[in-house]
Each structure stands twice: as structure tokens, then as C-alpha cells.
Amino acid sequence: MDFGIVLQTDPPARDVVEGLRAAEDCGFRYGWTFDSCVLWQEPFVIYSQVLAATRDLVVGPMVTNPSTRDWSVTASLFATLNDMFGNRTVCGIGRGDSARRVIGQKPASLATLGSAMHVIKELAEGRSVEHHGTAVQIPWVRNGKLEVWMAAYGPRALKMVGEQADGFILQTADPDIARWTIGSVREAAVAAGRDPAAITMCVAAPAYVGTDLPHQRDQLRWFGGMVGNHVADLVARYGDSGAVPKALTDYIKDREGYDYSHHGKAGNRSTDFVPDAIVDRFCLVGPESAHVERLQELKEIGVDNFALYLMHDEKHKTRDAYGSAVIPAV
């Protein structure tokens, strides 16, 4: 299993660069950031500095979307970084949540997302593709390589991952949900004539190493609220039974709106509806041994990559504990 760190691009950017450099020294192979350029600083500017400060770290957004930038711009950004630093980027992408909603726009449709993934990958790898009805090719790309990993929860999105994406990003560490979603992706890949083993399965979730469980839960409750935004969209489409497991839908019944000004931050009052049991299921809490146990379970389910959201008050302690004890054990 590979490991990654997920940070927000809060200023000063040098702290993000140093944080990901230190993560590589601890054994993390991936460095991710949010991509919501109103709430945080522009990530692609910072990736250039991160890549220059690290040796082999692979960097990318968790996640970008089809609407913030023209797809040719997104492809060129990745291709430029890859040309400078040797194919060390990955494109995590989804329909868009905070980046869209804070500017009064809805997330993109799945059809738009699917088209965007195709165009971005083709352009970033130097091939010609139709874009806006015109044949487009980036002429200076040489030996470009860009994997596209899609974030998904619902049945239609999981099907698209299996049919098209190089990787799957599941934003929750709940083993039951991981089992269902990874199984759905694999089934779709087989039906599409693809090798499901070629799709990287990535679980992304907060982790906090320590022994004060009530404090850890309060620090990570924000994550259940963030996931709840996506689950609310699923319930609106599919209802609260049937296509989507109750393990993913039941807890949002008491949800009342969401404050994006505190998105992804401890103490977000919009996430008070999230019960302790959901924090324990969606996140990794407790001592190092508890983290190792959950990660071993996820590994057996088929998870290839764990991305650690590091947004709480003991970031360095948790990062270092993963480097010294958790990563070597898993």
C-alpha cells in the first residue's frame, strides 16, 4: 500500500511546500492538496515549488473539477509540471463541490466529467483530441504521462470510474463502503473489457494518532460534514434506500445546510450533526495500532493507496507516527 498526505493550500505557501517535503522524508509517496481557489491559494503554482523541493513525490489535486479551468489549461498545467520534473503528477478529479458552490455554481454533470477526463488525459499525454468541436494537440509534449483518478460515491459515478479512470478515490475509510464501492468499480471495469487490477484504489480520510478519543473525534467531525455534501446529492438523486447503502446515507438526516467558509476545518459548526460513530467509521483515530488494524483491513478489501487528510491540531505528530510506525507496519 502506498501513502499520501492531503493538505489545504493555506498561506503561507512555503508551509505547504515544507509540509509535503517532510512527508516524503517520512515515507509518503504522494502529496495532495485541495483545489478550491477562492477558499485557498492556487495549487498548481505551489506544486511547482513542491516538486522542486522533493525527489520522487507525486503531486496532484484531491480533487480538481471540469469547470474551474478550461480542460486545455488543466492539461497544460499537468504537462508543464511533468516536463519540468519528470511525470510526477496525478490528476484527481470529481464533479466539484466547494470550488463550484462558493461561486454560486452547481457541480458539473457526470457526462461533463467523463468528457473532461478524456480530453485532459489525451492532451497531457500529447495526443490529438476534439475539444470545443476542434481538433487540439499540445505540440511540445514529449513522453507525457498523466493518470486520472476519479472521486465517486454513487452507482453511476462508480460505473464511470470502472469504464474510464486510471484510479478511484473514495473519501471515507469505512470498510463496508469501501467494499461496496471497490466491488462496483471492479464489476464495471470487467463489463467494459478492462483489467480491474489496473485501476488504483485510493481511500482518502483524516487520521489522528493519539489516545484522547473525544478530542480526536471533535477535531475530525468536519470530515463527516464534507462527505455529507456529496451524500446529500446522492439522496436527492437515488433516495435514501436501495441504490446507495444506508451506511452512507442514514447519518445526514439531521443535516441543516453547510458553511463553506469553514470547509475542511476542525470546529465547523455545520458538522455538529455528525455522530461519534460516523467519525470512527469514516476516519482513523486512536493509537498507532488502531490505524494499522484499519489499514490492514482496507488493504485486504483491495485498497492500494491511503491518502491522509492532515487537518487537525496534531499534524506533525500524526505524520511522524505514520512515518515511524504505521507505514512500516502496513
XYZ file of C-alpha atoms in Angstrom:
330
model
C 0.000 0.000 0.000
C 1.244 3.481 -0.916
C 0.590 6.520 1.289
C -0.154 10.162 0.593
C -0.684 13.366 2.565
C -3.553 15.781 1.750
C -3.128 19.451 2.726
C -5.062 22.659 2.170
C -3.134 25.428 0.427
C -3.488 27.946 3.237
C -0.957 30.775 3.161
C 1.933 30.954 3.527
C 2.568 28.554 0.655
C 6.055 27.797 1.962
C 4.440 25.868 4.821
C 2.637 23.630 2.320
C 5.902 23.057 0.459
C 7.753 22.223 3.681
C 4.917 20.008 4.894
C 4.995 17.873 1.765
C 8.793 17.780 1.728
C 8.731 16.467 5.300
C 6.019 13.969 4.343
C 8.271 12.482 1.683
C 11.015 12.091 4.265
C 8.519 10.164 6.417
C 7.789 7.671 3.639
C 4.767 9.225 1.931
C 4.876 8.837 -1.870
C 2.008 11.185 -2.803
C 1.400 14.843 -1.967
C -2.153 16.104 -2.488
C -3.946 19.409 -1.945
C -7.490 20.699 -2.122
C -8.314 22.669 -5.292
C -10.756 25.436 -4.431
C -9.098 28.675 -5.456
C -11.442 31.045 -3.615
C -11.100 29.280 -0.260
C -7.370 28.563 -0.637
C -4.395 29.578 -2.755
C -3.955 28.348 -6.332
C -2.479 24.820 -6.025
C -0.733 24.490 -9.382
C 1.566 27.405 -8.566
C 2.515 25.648 -5.335
C 3.021 22.236 -7.000
C 5.968 23.655 -8.903
C 7.686 24.515 -5.619
C 6.776 21.179 -4.031
C 8.213 19.218 -6.941
C 11.406 21.275 -6.830
C 11.790 20.615 -3.091
C 11.221 16.841 -3.264
C 12.859 13.911 -5.009
C 10.194 11.427 -6.092
C 6.941 12.721 -4.592
C 3.937 12.537 -6.943
C 1.656 15.570 -6.558
C -1.859 16.469 -7.583
C -5.254 17.854 -6.558
C -7.716 15.963 -4.384
C -9.697 16.926 -6.267
C -9.946 19.291 -9.211
C -13.077 19.578 -11.356
C -14.078 20.118 -15.011
C -15.275 23.695 -14.529
C -12.666 25.826 -12.758
C -10.315 25.878 -15.762
C -10.714 25.101 -19.437
C -9.681 21.489 -19.964
C -6.810 22.572 -22.204
C -5.482 24.745 -19.362
C -5.709 21.883 -16.866
C -3.927 19.547 -19.281
C -1.203 22.105 -19.992
C -0.619 22.687 -16.287
C -0.032 18.992 -15.689
C 2.018 18.609 -18.863
C 4.250 21.551 -17.954
C 4.954 20.189 -14.480
C 5.634 16.744 -15.926
C 8.026 18.174 -18.494
C 9.888 20.074 -15.786
C 10.013 17.326 -13.166
C 9.585 14.014 -14.964
C 5.959 12.804 -14.945
C 5.416 13.252 -11.215
C 1.794 14.421 -11.231
C -1.582 12.732 -10.915
C -4.968 14.256 -11.725
C -7.527 13.644 -9.005
C -10.863 14.896 -10.295
C -14.549 14.952 -9.411
C -17.717 16.868 -10.249
C -16.753 19.801 -7.998
C -18.067 20.774 -4.582
C -16.598 23.774 -2.748
C -14.881 25.222 -5.835
C -18.248 25.455 -7.573
C -20.689 26.145 -4.781
C -18.772 29.083 -3.269
C -19.140 30.921 -6.591
C -22.837 30.114 -6.846
C -22.492 27.278 -9.344
C -23.586 23.644 -9.231
C -21.187 20.706 -9.607
C -20.626 19.502 -13.167
C -22.675 16.660 -14.602
C -21.188 13.185 -14.864
C -21.291 13.469 -18.653
C -19.173 16.628 -18.490
C -16.783 14.987 -16.040
C -16.326 11.967 -18.295
C -15.576 14.141 -21.316
C -13.167 16.278 -19.290
C -11.206 13.274 -18.054
C -10.767 12.044 -21.632
C -9.688 15.390 -23.042
C -7.313 16.227 -20.173
C -5.567 12.865 -20.343
C -5.235 12.886 -24.138
C -3.844 16.422 -24.248
C -1.484 15.941 -21.278
C -0.052 12.821 -22.913
C 0.485 14.587 -26.237
C -2.316 13.142 -28.333
C -4.806 14.952 -30.540
C -8.383 15.159 -29.277
C -11.551 17.021 -30.180
C -12.203 19.913 -27.791
C -14.931 22.521 -28.310
C -15.501 20.926 -31.716
C -11.891 21.487 -32.798
C -9.001 19.066 -33.110
C -6.467 20.126 -30.461
C -2.999 18.831 -29.624
C -0.269 20.210 -27.356
C 2.739 20.062 -29.711
C 5.511 20.326 -27.138
C 4.542 17.310 -25.017
C 7.169 14.563 -25.172
C 6.665 11.241 -23.371
C 3.990 12.779 -21.181
C 2.151 10.538 -18.724
C -0.848 11.505 -16.607
C -3.024 9.159 -14.590
C -6.562 10.396 -13.928
C -8.149 9.249 -10.666
C -11.855 9.925 -10.256
C -13.625 10.607 -6.944
C -17.017 8.908 -6.720
C -19.738 7.606 -4.404
C -22.906 6.839 -6.380
C -23.669 3.932 -8.735
C -23.420 5.902 -11.985
C -20.172 7.561 -10.957
C -18.656 4.258 -9.818
C -19.563 2.767 -13.182
C -17.732 5.615 -14.934
C -14.636 5.012 -12.808
C -14.579 1.363 -13.852
C -15.103 2.218 -17.502
C -12.658 5.086 -17.839
C -10.462 6.151 -14.919
C -6.916 5.110 -14.019
C -7.739 5.308 -10.325
C -10.643 5.517 -7.893
C -10.738 7.954 -4.957
C -13.103 7.063 -2.115
C -13.351 9.792 0.501
C -14.135 7.678 3.546
C -12.264 4.909 5.357
C -15.409 2.930 6.199
C -14.619 -0.719 5.294
C -18.217 -1.585 4.368
C -18.469 1.365 1.984
C -15.010 0.600 0.575
C -16.065 -2.990 -0.066
C -19.218 -1.918 -1.921
C -17.651 0.870 -3.974
C -14.490 -1.036 -4.944
C -16.623 -4.021 -5.904
C -18.801 -1.790 -8.080
C -15.768 -0.277 -9.818
C -14.305 -3.707 -10.499
C -17.588 -5.009 -11.909
C -17.864 -2.032 -14.241
C -14.266 -2.470 -15.384
C -14.833 -6.131 -16.239
C -18.041 -5.287 -18.118
C -16.100 -2.681 -20.117
C -13.366 -5.159 -21.013
C -10.797 -3.548 -18.731
C -8.488 -5.169 -16.197
C -9.815 -4.096 -12.770
C -6.394 -4.730 -11.242
C -5.022 -1.869 -13.376
C -7.216 0.675 -11.528
C -5.577 2.144 -8.416
C -7.961 2.070 -5.450
C -7.329 5.031 -3.157
C -9.052 5.704 0.165
C -8.755 9.279 1.415
C -9.665 10.099 5.014
C -8.445 12.023 8.060
C -6.218 10.234 10.554
C -5.267 11.355 14.059
C -2.848 9.302 16.164
C -3.404 9.592 19.918
C -5.367 8.320 22.888
C -7.859 11.118 23.645
C -10.732 9.808 21.523
C -13.310 12.519 22.384
C -10.840 15.219 21.351
C -9.855 13.368 18.186
C -13.485 12.969 17.186
C -14.196 16.662 17.680
C -11.158 17.550 15.565
C -12.231 15.252 12.708
C -16.013 15.742 12.761
C -15.635 18.175 9.839
C -14.977 15.236 7.524
C -18.425 13.727 8.034
C -19.860 17.100 7.081
C -17.755 17.288 3.925
C -18.793 13.790 2.878
C -22.369 14.710 3.745
C -22.388 17.295 0.945
C -21.873 14.532 -1.595
C -24.246 12.138 0.147
C -26.989 14.786 0.078
C -26.631 14.924 -3.703
C -26.899 11.116 -3.858
C -30.039 11.074 -1.710
C -31.587 13.731 -3.945
C -30.929 11.507 -6.963
C -31.449 7.972 -5.633
C -33.468 8.384 -2.432
C -32.318 7.151 0.945
C -32.669 3.427 0.246
C -31.811 0.910 -2.414
C -29.025 2.002 -4.746
C -26.827 3.610 -2.061
C -26.051 1.740 1.194
C -27.664 3.029 4.386
C -24.178 3.066 5.898
C -23.570 6.108 3.717
C -26.949 7.857 3.858
C -28.547 7.463 7.287
C -26.416 9.960 9.189
C -27.329 13.035 7.085
C -30.998 13.074 8.122
C -30.331 15.835 10.684
C -28.095 17.851 8.342
C -29.083 21.532 8.046
C -27.112 23.401 5.406
C -23.345 23.823 5.247
C -20.913 26.699 5.807
C -18.153 26.579 3.179
C -16.176 29.289 4.962
C -15.154 26.539 7.407
C -14.859 23.770 4.789
C -12.402 21.071 5.821
C -11.629 22.702 9.171
C -11.936 21.498 12.747
C -14.731 23.214 14.654
C -17.058 23.660 11.659
C -20.473 24.158 13.290
C -22.163 22.897 10.137
C -20.948 19.401 11.054
C -22.443 19.128 14.542
C -24.974 16.640 13.143
C -22.196 14.065 12.567
C -22.270 11.451 15.388
C -19.196 9.927 17.006
C -19.898 6.565 15.369
C -19.577 8.116 11.901
C -16.275 9.772 12.803
C -14.962 6.414 13.999
C -16.090 4.679 10.801
C -15.108 7.342 8.280
C -11.781 8.351 9.880
C -8.815 6.697 11.590
C -8.495 7.514 15.281
C -6.810 6.048 18.343
C -3.260 4.810 18.885
C -0.934 3.625 16.130
C -2.122 0.024 16.495
C -5.709 1.019 15.664
C -4.552 2.729 12.484
C -2.519 -0.304 11.437
C -5.510 -2.584 12.063
C -7.899 -0.470 9.946
C -5.374 -0.068 7.135
C -4.723 -3.808 7.047
C -8.473 -4.363 6.718
C -8.694 -1.847 3.866
C -5.688 -3.447 2.194
C -7.422 -6.841 2.271
C -10.502 -5.262 0.660
C -8.313 -4.055 -2.196
C -7.148 -0.554 -1.265
C -3.793 0.233 -2.921
C -3.292 3.760 -1.655
C -4.226 5.632 1.530
C -4.328 9.449 1.419
C -4.247 11.032 4.877
C -6.168 14.291 5.324
C -3.965 16.170 7.783
C -6.281 18.848 9.186
C -6.255 18.867 12.985
C -4.188 20.183 15.879
C -1.517 17.424 15.933
C -0.500 17.333 12.278
C 3.220 16.800 12.764
C 2.767 14.210 15.494
C 0.419 12.139 13.337
C 2.609 12.491 10.235
C 5.693 11.399 12.139
C 3.855 8.489 13.787
C 2.849 7.246 10.360
C 6.430 7.543 9.179
C 7.951 5.725 12.138
C 5.319 3.089 12.950
C 2.233 2.900 10.745
C 3.668 2.895 7.211
C 6.396 0.322 8.040
C 3.804 -1.961 9.682
C 1.408 -1.828 6.731
